[in-house]
Tab-separated table of C-alpha atoms in Angstrom:
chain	number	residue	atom	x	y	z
A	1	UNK	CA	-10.412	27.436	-9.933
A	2	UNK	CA	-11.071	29.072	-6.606
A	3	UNK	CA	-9.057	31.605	-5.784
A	4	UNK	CA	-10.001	32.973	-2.547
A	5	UNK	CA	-6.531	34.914	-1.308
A	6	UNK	CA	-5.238	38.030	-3.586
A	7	UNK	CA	-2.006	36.334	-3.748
A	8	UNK	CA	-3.665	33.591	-6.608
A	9	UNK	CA	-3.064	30.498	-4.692
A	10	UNK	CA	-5.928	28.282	-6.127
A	11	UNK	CA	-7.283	26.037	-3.493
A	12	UNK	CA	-10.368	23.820	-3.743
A	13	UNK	CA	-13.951	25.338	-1.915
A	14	UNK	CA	-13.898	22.405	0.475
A	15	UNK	CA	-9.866	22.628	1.484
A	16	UNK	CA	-10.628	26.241	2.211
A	17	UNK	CA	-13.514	25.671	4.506
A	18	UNK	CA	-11.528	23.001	6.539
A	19	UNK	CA	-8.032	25.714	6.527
A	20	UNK	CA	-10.311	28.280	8.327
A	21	UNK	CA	-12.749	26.534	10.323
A	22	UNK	CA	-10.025	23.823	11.411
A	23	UNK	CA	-6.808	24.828	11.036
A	24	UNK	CA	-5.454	28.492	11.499
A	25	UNK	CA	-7.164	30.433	8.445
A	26	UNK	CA	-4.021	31.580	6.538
A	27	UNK	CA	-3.169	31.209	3.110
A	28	UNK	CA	-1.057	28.079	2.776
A	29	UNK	CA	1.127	30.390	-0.392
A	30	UNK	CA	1.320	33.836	1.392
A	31	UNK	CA	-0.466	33.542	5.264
A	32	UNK	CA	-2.166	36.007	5.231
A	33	UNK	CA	-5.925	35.339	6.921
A	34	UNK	CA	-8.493	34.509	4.658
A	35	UNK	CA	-11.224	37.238	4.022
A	36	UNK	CA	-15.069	35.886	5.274
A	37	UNK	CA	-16.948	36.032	2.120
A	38	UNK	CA	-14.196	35.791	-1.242
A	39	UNK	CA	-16.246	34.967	-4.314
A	40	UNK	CA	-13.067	35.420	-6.779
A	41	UNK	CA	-13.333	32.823	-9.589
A	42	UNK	CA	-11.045	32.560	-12.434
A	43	UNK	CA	-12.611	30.854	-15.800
A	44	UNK	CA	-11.900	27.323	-16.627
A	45	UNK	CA	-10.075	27.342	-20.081
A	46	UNK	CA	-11.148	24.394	-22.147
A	47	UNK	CA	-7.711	24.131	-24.188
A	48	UNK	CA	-5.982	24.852	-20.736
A	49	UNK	CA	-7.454	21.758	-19.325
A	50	UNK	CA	-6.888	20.093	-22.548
A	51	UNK	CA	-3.110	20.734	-22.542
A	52	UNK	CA	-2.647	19.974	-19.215
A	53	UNK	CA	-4.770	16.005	-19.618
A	54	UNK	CA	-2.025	15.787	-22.768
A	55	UNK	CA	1.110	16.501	-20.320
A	56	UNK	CA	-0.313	14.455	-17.790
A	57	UNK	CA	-0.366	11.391	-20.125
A	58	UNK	CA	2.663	11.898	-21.838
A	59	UNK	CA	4.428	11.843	-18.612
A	60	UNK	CA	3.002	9.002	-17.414
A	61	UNK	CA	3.554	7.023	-21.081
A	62	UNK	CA	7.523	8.059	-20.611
A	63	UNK	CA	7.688	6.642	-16.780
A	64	UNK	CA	5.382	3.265	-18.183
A	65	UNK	CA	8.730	3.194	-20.927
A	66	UNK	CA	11.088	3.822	-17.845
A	67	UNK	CA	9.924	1.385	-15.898
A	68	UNK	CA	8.815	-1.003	-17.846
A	69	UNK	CA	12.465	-1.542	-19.729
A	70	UNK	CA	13.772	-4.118	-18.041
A	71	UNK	CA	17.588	-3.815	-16.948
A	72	UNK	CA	19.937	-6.570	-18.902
A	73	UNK	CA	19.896	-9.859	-17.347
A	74	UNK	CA	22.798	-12.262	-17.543
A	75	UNK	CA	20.439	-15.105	-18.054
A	76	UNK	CA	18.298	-16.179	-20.694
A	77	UNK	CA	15.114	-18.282	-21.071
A	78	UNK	CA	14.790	-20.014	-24.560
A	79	UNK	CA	11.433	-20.205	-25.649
A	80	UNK	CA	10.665	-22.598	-28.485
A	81	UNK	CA	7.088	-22.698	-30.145
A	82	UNK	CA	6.884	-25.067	-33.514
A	83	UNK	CA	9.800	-23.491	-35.750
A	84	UNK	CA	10.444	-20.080	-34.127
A	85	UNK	CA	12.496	-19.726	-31.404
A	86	UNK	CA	12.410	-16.416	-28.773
A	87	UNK	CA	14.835	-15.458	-26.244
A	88	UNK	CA	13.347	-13.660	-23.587
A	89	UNK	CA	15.298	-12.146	-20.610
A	90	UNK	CA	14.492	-13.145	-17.186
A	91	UNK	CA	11.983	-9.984	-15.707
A	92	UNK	CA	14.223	-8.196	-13.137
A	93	UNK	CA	11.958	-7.561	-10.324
A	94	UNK	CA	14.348	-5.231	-7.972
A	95	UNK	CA	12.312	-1.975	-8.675
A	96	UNK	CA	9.644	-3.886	-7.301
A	97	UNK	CA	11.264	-3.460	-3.774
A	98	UNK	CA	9.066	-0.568	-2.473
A	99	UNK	CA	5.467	-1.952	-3.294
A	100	UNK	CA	3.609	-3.923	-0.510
A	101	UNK	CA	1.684	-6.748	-1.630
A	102	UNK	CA	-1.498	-6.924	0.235
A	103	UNK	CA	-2.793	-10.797	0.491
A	104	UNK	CA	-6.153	-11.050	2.531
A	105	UNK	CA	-5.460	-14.511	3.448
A	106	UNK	CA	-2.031	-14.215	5.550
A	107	UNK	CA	-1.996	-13.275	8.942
A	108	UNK	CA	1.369	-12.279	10.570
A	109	UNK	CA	1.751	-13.111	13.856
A	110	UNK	CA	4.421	-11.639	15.863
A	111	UNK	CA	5.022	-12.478	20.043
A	112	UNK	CA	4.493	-16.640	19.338
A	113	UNK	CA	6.195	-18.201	21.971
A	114	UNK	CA	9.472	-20.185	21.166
A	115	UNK	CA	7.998	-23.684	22.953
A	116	UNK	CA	5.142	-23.773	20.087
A	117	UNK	CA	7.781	-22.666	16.915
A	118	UNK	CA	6.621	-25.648	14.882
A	119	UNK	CA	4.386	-25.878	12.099
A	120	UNK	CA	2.290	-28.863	13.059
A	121	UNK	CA	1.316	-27.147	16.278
A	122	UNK	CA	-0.061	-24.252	14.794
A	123	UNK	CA	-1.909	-26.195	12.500
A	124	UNK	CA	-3.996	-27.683	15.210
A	125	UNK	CA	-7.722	-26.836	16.258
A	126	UNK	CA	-6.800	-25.211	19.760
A	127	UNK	CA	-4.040	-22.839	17.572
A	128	UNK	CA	-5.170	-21.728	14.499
A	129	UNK	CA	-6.833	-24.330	12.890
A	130	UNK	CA	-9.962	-23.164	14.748
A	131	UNK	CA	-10.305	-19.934	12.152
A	132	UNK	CA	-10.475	-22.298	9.109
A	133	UNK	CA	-8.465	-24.424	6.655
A	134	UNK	CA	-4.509	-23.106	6.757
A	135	UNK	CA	-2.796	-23.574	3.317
A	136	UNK	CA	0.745	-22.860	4.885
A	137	UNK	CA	2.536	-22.053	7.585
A	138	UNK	CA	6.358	-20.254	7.607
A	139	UNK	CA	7.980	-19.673	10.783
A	140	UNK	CA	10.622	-17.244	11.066
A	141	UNK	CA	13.224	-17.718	14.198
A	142	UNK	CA	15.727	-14.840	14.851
A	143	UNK	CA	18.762	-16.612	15.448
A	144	UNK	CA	20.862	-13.518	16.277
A	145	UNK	CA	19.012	-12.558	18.942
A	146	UNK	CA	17.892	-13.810	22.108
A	147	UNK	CA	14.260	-13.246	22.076
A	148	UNK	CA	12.059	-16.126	23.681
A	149	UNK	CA	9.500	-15.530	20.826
A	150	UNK	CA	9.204	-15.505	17.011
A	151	UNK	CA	7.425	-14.581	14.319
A	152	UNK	CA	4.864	-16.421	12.673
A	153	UNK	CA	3.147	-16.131	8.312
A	154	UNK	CA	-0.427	-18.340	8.229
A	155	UNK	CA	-1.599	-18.689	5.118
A	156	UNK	CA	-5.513	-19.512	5.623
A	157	UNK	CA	-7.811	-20.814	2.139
A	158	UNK	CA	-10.307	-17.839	2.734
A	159	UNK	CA	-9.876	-14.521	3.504
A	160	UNK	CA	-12.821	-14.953	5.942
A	161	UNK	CA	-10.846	-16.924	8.406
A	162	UNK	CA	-7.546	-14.847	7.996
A	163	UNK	CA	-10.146	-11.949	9.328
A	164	UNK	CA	-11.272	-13.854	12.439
A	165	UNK	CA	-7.936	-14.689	12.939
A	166	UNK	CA	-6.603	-11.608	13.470
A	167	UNK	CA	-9.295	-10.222	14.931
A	168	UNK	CA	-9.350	-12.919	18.097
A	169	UNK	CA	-5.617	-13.199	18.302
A	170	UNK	CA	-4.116	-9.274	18.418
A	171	UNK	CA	-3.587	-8.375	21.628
A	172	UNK	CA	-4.200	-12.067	23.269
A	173	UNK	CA	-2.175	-13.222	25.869
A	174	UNK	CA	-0.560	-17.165	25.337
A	175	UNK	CA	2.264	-18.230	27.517
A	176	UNK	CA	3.272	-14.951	28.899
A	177	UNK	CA	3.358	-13.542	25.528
A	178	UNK	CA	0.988	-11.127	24.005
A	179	UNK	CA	0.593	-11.842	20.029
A	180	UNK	CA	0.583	-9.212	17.921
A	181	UNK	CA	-1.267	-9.857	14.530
């Protein structure tokens, strides 16, 4: 509850060091400059704060029920423990579309060169099978195009070895191609 600008604009003491000694000093709300020395404080209200941690949670308890309603499915799984049957509709997983899954163990390798596009060669000791044990391999070959390279997914056991992969092969240079990982 800083407030160091007349016009109220509440701004944190750190954010307001880095808008005037970084940026151009103005008030993000009004521009005006920021005056050297403003001690304004307002005081924290306890049922202010209060009411505000209740919003917050009942907004995010109505997007949980948003999202987490699943939208109907044509199919059905039957589900049969002992003498009660449950029919439960196949999780729809399109509102999933946006999030990135992060797995430390694949490397993507773009800028392979079309000659060594096989799955088997990669696998070897002077490709990738020098980083460590590879659990799969998935090439990808644009067929609509006529690029002379394609794109490679290496699944390594560790995460270890997916790092030293990537680290030794961005930017190297095989067959007149430079892989990008």
């Amino acid at each position: 509850n800083f407030l160091p600008c007349p016009c109220g604009y509440r701004v944190c003491m750190w954010c307001w060091h880095h808008i005037r000694e970084n940026l151009n000093g103005l008030c993000p709300a009004c521009r005006t400059p920021y005056n050297a020395d403003p001690h304004a404080f307002s005081a924290v209200d306890r049922h202010e704060i209060v009411k505000k941690n209740k919003e917050r949670k009942q907004k995010e308890k109505q997007e949980r029920k948003t999202t987490d309603r699943p939208a109907p499915v044509s199919t059905s799984v039957t589900v049969s423990t002992k003498s009660t049957a449950t029919s439960t509709a196949v999780t729809d997983r399109r509102h999933l579309h946006n999030y990135r899954v992060i797995q430390r163990n694949l490397v993507y390798v773009i800028g392979v060169p079309i000659s060594m596009a096989s799955e088997e060669l990669l696998r070897k000791a002077e490709y990738f099978g020098q980083y460590g044990k590879i659990g799969k391999v998935v090439i990808h070959k644009n067929h609509t195009s006529a690029h002379t390279s394609v794109s490679a997914y290496v699944t390594f056991v560790y995460k270890e070895d997916a790092k030293a992969s990537i680290q030794s092969l961005d930017g190297c240079h095989l067959d007149g191609h430079v892989l990008r990982a």
